[in-house]
Structure formats: structure tokens, C-alpha cells
Short mmCIF file of the C-alpha atoms (twelve columns), coordinates in Angstrom:
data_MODEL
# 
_entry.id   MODEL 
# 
loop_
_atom_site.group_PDB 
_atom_site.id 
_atom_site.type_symbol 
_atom_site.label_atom_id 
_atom_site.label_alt_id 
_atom_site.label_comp_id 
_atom_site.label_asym_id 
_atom_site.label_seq_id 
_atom_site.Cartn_x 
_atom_site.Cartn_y 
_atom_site.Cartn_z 
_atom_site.pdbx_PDB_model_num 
ATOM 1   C CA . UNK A 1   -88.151  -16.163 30.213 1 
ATOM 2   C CA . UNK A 2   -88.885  -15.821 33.995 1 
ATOM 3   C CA . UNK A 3   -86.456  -13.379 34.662 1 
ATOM 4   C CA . UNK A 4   -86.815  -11.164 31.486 1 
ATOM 5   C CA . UNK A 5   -90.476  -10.935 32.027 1 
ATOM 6   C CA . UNK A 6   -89.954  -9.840  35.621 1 
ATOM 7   C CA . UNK A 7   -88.301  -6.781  33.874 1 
ATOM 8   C CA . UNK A 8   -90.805  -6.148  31.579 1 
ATOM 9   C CA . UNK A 9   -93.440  -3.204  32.755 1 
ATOM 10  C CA . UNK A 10  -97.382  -3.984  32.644 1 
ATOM 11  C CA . UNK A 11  -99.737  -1.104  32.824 1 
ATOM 12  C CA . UNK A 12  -103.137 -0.616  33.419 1 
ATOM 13  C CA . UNK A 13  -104.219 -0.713  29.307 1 
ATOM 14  C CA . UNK A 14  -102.120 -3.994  28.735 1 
ATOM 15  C CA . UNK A 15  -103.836 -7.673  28.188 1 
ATOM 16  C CA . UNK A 16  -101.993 -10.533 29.088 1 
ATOM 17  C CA . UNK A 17  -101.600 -13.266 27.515 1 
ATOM 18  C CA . UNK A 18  -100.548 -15.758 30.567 1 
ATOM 19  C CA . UNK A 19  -99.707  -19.700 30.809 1 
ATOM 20  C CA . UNK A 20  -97.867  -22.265 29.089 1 
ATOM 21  C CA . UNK A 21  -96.493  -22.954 25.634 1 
ATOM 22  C CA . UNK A 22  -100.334 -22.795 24.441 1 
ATOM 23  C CA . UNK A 23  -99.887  -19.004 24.801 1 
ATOM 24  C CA . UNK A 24  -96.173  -18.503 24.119 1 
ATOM 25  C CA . UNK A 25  -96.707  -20.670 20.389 1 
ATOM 26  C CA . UNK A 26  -98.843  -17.701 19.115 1 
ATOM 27  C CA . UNK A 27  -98.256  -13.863 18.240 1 
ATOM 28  C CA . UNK A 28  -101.248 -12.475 19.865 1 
ATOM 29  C CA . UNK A 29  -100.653 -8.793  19.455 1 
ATOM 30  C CA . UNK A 30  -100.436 -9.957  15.732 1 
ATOM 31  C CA . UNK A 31  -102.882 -11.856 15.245 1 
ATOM 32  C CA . UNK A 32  -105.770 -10.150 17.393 1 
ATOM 33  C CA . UNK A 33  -104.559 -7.164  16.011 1 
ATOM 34  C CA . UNK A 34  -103.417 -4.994  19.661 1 
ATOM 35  C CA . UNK A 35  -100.551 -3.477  20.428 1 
ATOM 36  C CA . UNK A 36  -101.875 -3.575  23.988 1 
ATOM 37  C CA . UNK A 37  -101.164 -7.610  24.146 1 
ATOM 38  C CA . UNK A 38  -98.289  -9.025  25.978 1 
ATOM 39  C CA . UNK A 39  -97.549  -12.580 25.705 1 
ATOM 40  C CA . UNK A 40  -96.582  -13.956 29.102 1 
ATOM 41  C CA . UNK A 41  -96.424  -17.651 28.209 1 
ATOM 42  C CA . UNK A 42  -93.391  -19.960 29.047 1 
ATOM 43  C CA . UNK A 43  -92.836  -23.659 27.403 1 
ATOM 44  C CA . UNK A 44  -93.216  -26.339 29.689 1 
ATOM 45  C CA . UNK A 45  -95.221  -24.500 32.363 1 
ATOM 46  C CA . UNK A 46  -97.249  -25.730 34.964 1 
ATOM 47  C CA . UNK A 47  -100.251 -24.176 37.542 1 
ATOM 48  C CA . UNK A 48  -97.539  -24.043 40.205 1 
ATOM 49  C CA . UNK A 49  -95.170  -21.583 37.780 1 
ATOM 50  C CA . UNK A 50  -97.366  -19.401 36.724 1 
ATOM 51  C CA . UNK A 51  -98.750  -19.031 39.727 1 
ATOM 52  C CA . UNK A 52  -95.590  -17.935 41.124 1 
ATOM 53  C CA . UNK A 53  -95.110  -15.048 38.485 1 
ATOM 54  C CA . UNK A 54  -98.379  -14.000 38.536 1 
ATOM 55  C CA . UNK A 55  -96.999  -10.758 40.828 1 
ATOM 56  C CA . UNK A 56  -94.737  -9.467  37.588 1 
ATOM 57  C CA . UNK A 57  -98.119  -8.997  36.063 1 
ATOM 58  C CA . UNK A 58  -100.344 -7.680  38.549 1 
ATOM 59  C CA . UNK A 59  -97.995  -4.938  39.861 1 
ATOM 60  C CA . UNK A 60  -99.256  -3.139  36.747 1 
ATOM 61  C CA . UNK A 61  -102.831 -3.562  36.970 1 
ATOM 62  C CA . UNK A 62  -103.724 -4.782  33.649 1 
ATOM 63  C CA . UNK A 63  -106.924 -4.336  31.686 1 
ATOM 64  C CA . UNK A 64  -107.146 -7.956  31.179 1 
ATOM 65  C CA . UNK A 65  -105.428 -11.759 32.219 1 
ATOM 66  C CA . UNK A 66  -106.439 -14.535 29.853 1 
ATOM 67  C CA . UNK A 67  -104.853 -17.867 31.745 1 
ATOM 68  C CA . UNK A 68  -104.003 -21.066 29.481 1 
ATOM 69  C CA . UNK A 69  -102.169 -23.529 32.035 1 
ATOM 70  C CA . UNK A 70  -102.783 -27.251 33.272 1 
ATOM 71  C CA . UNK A 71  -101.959 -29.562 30.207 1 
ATOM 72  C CA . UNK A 72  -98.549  -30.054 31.846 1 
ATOM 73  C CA . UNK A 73  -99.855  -31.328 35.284 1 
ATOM 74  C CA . UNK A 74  -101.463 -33.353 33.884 1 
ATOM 75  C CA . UNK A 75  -99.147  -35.330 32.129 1 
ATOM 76  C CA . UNK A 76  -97.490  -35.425 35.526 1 
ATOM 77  C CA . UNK A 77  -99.988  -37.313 36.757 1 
ATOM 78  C CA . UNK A 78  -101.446 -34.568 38.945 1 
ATOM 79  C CA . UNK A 79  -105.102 -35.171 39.056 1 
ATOM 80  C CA . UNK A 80  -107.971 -32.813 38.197 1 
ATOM 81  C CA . UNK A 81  -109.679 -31.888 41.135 1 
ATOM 82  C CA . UNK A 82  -105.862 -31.039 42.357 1 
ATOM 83  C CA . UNK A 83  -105.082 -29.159 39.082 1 
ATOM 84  C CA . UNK A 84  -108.402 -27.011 38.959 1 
ATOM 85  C CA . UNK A 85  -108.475 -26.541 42.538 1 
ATOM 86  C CA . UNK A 86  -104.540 -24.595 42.330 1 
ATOM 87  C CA . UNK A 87  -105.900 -22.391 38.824 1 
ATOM 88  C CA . UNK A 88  -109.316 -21.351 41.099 1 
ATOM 89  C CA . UNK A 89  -106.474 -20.422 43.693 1 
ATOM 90  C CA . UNK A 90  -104.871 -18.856 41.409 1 
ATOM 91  C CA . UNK A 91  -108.080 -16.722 40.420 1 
ATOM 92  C CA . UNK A 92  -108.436 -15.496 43.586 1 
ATOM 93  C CA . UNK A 93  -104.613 -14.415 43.877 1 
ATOM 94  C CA . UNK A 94  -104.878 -12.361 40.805 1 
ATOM 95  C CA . UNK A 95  -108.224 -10.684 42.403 1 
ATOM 96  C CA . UNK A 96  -106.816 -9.839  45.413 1 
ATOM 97  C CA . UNK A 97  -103.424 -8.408  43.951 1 
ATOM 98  C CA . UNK A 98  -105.381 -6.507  40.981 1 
ATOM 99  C CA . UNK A 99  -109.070 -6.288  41.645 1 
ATOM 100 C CA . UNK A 100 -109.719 -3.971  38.727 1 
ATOM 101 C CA . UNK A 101 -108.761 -6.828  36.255 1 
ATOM 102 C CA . UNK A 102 -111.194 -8.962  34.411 1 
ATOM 103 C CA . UNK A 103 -109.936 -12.377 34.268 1 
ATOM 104 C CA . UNK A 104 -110.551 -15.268 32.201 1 
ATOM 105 C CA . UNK A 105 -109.582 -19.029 32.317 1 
ATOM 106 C CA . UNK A 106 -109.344 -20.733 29.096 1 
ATOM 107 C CA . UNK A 107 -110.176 -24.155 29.230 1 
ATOM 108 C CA . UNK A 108 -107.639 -27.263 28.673 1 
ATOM 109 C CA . UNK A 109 -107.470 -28.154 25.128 1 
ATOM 110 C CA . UNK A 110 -108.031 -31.437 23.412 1 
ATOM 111 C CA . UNK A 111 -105.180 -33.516 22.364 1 
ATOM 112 C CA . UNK A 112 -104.046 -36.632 20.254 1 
ATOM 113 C CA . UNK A 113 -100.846 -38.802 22.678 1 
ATOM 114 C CA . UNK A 114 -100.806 -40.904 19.441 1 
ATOM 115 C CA . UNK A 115 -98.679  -38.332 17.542 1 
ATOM 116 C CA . UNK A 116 -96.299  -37.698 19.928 1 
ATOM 117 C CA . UNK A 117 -97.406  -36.677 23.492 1 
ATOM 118 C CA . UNK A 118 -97.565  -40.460 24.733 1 
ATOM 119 C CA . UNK A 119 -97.089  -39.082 28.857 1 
ATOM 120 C CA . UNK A 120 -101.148 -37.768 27.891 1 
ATOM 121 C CA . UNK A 121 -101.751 -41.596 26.791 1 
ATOM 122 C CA . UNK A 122 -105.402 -41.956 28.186 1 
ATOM 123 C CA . UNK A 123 -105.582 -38.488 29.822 1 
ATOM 124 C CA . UNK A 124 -108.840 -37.545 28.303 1 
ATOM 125 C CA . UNK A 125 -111.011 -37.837 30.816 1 
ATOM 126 C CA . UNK A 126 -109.040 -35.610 33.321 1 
ATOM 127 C CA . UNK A 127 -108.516 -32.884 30.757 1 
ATOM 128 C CA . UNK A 128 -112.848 -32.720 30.702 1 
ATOM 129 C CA . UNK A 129 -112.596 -32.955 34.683 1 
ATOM 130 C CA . UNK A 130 -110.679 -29.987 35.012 1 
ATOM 131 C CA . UNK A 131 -112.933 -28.152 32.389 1 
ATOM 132 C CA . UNK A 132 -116.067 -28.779 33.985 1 
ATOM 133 C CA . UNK A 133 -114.442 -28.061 37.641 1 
ATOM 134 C CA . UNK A 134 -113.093 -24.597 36.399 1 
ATOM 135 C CA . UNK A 135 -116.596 -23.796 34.473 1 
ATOM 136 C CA . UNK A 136 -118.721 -24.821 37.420 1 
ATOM 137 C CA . UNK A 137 -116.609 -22.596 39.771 1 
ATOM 138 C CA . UNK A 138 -116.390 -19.630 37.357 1 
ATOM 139 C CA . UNK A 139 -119.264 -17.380 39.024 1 
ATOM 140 C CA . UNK A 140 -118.205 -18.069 42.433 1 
ATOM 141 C CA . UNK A 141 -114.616 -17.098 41.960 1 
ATOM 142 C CA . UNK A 142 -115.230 -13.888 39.411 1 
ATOM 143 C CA . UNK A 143 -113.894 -15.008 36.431 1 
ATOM 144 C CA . UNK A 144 -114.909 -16.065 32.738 1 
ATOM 145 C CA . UNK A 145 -114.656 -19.457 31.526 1 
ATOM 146 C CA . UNK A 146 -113.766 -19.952 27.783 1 
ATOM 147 C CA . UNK A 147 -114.274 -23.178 26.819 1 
ATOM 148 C CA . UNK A 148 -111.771 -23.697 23.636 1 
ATOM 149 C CA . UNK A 149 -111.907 -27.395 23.933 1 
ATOM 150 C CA . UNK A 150 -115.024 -27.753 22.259 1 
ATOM 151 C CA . UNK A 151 -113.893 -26.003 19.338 1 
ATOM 152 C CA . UNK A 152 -110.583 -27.933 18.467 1 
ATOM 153 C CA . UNK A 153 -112.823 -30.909 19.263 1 
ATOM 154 C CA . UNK A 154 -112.362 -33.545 16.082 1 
ATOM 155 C CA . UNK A 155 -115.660 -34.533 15.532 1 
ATOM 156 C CA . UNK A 156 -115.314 -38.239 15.782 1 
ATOM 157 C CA . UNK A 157 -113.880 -38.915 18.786 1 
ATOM 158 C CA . UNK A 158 -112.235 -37.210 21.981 1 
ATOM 159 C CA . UNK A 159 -108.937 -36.175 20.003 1 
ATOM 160 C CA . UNK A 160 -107.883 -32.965 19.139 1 
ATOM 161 C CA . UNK A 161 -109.308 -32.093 15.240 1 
ATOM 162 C CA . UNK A 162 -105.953 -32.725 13.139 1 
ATOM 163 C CA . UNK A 163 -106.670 -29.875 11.080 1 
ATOM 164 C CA . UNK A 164 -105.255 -27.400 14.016 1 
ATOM 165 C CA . UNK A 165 -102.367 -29.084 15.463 1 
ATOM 166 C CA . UNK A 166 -99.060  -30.593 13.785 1 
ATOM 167 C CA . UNK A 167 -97.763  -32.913 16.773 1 
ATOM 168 C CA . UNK A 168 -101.299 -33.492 18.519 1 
ATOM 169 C CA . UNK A 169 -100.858 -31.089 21.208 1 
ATOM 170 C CA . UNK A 170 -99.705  -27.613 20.596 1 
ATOM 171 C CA . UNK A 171 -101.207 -25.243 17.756 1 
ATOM 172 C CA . UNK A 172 -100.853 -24.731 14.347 1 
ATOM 173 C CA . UNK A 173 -101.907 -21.424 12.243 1 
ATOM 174 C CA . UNK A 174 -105.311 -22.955 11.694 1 
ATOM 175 C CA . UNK A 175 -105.470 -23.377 15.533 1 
ATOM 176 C CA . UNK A 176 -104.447 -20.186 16.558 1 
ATOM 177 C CA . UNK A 177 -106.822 -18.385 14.091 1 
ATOM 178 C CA . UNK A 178 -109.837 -20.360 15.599 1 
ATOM 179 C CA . UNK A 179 -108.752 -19.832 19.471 1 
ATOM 180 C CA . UNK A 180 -108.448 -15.792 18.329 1 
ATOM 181 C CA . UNK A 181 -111.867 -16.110 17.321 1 
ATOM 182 C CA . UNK A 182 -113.464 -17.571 20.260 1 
ATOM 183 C CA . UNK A 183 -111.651 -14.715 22.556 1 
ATOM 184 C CA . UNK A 184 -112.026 -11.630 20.012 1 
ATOM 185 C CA . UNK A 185 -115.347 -10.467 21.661 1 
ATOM 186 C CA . UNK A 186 -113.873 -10.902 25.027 1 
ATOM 187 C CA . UNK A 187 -111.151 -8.374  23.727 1 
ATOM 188 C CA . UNK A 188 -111.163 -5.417  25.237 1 
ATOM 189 C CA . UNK A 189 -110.096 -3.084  22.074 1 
ATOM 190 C CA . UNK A 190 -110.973 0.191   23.822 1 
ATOM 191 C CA . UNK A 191 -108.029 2.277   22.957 1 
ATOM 192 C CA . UNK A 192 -107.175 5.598   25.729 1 
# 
């Protein structure tokens, strides 16, 4: 996916969908209803990969990066402070290579290791880490946090809710529908 995305031209009305599996799983032009939406996710991803393909995208000067990335370092082990600390980097790369872009950093999401993901096994507590980090630092670095976590939250403990996920990690339809939701007003629908 690397390599076909390098080919694929970005202009200055696009919105980019940007990260991990979290964004490839989903048909954003679909479901937010704009043509203008590219999907730029890749399974597996870390901070470290996107990072270096961030250039294919800001060569065009998009309209607007959304950035869903992390969940893999951390079931590497990598640890928070470490994991928001490259995405902040990251932030400021995309700024300097496309100033004109408004950028915004999803939070991680919840998960459940019991259904399948055991490598998260007891990986809560860094996933809210590198929430709070990338919230706290939002301001300072020019972008907008969008905390998703809270909203795939299962209300009775620190698990993703069941209802939006099939394997305790990545999204279902019910998932997808709520996270489109939560970034519709942030949607820049302006048509030229």
C-alpha cells in the first residue's frame, strides 16, 4: 500500500484519512459522504510508518489530515510518553511541510485483549497515557485532539463497548458510524 499511495496525487481540497488499520477498516468517502476523502491507512502500522509517508501527503497540501496511529506500539511494548512524544513530532512535521493544513489527532481507542488481541493484555493504562499526553500538548503543537476513546468506552469497565467491535480491537459498522459522528463537524464539506 506504501508504494501505490506514493503514486496517488493529493491536492489542496482533499482530506486524509491517515494511520493504521483503524482508518484503512472504514470507507470514509462513503460513509461521511465526500468525494474529497482519501483513505491513507495501512494494516499493521505504527507512529514510525506513517511518519515516514507523511511526505506523499503533504506534497499536495491538503485541506485536512485526521491521524489514527499508536495502538500498534503499543503492543510492542513501546511506552507512552515514547509513543505520544513521536505523533507530537509528527504534528510538527506535517506543519512545517504543509502549514495551510488543519490537523487533527484522534485519540487511541479502547480495546478488549480478551477476544483476541492478548499482546494488549493489561495495556490499558498506557492507551489513557498517550491520550492525555497528546490532549495536553494539542494547543502547543497546533492541532485538534479528538478524543474517540470515550465514546467506544463500555460503560462498565475500561474495555472497548462490544457493541462496536467484532474481535475487541478493530471496528465494526456500529463503530465506524459512531467515530463518523464524532468527526462530522470537524469535516470540512466546503465544496470549490
Amino acid at each position: 500500500r506504501t508504494s501505490h499511495f506514493a503514486r496517488l496525487k493529493v491536492g489542496d481540497n482533499d482530506i486524509i484519512m491517515l494511520g493504521d488499520s483503524l482508518i484503512n477498516g472504514c470507507e470514509w468517502h462513503e460513509l461521511l459522504n465526500n468525494p474529497h476523502i482519501r483513505n491513507r491507512g495501512i494494516n499493521s502500522d505504527t507512529v514510525e510508518g506513517v511518519r515516514m509517508r507523511i511526505d506523499h501527503v503533504t506534497q499536495g497540501s491538503p485541506k485536512q489530515i485526521f491521524v489514527m496511529v499508536g495502538i500498534n506500539d503499543i503492543s510492542h511494548n513501546k511506552d507512552a510518553h515514547t509513543i505520544a512524544h513521536e505523533i507530537i513530532q509528527m504534528a510538527d512535521e506535517i506543519h512545517r511541510q504543509s502549514p495551510t493544513t488543519l490537523l487533527y489527532i484522534h485519540s487511541l481507542l479502547p480495546f478488549d485483549a480478551s477476544l483476541h488481541y492478548t499482546s494488549l493484555a493489561g495495556k490499558e493504562a498506557p492507551v489513557r497515557d498517550v491520550n492525555t499526553l497528546l490532549q495536553q500538548h494539542s494547543s502547543e503543537h497546533n492541532y485538534t485532539y479528538i478524543d474517540i476513546y470515550t465514546h467506544l468506552l463500555a460503560s462498565d469497565s475500561e474495555c472497548i463497548d462490544l457493541t462496536y467491535t467484532n474481535d475487541g480491537l478493530h471496528l465494526n459498522g456500529n463503530g465506524y458510524n459512531l467515530w463518523a459522528k464524532v468527526i462530522e463537524p470537524y469535516i470540512n464539506t466546503e465544496k470549490r
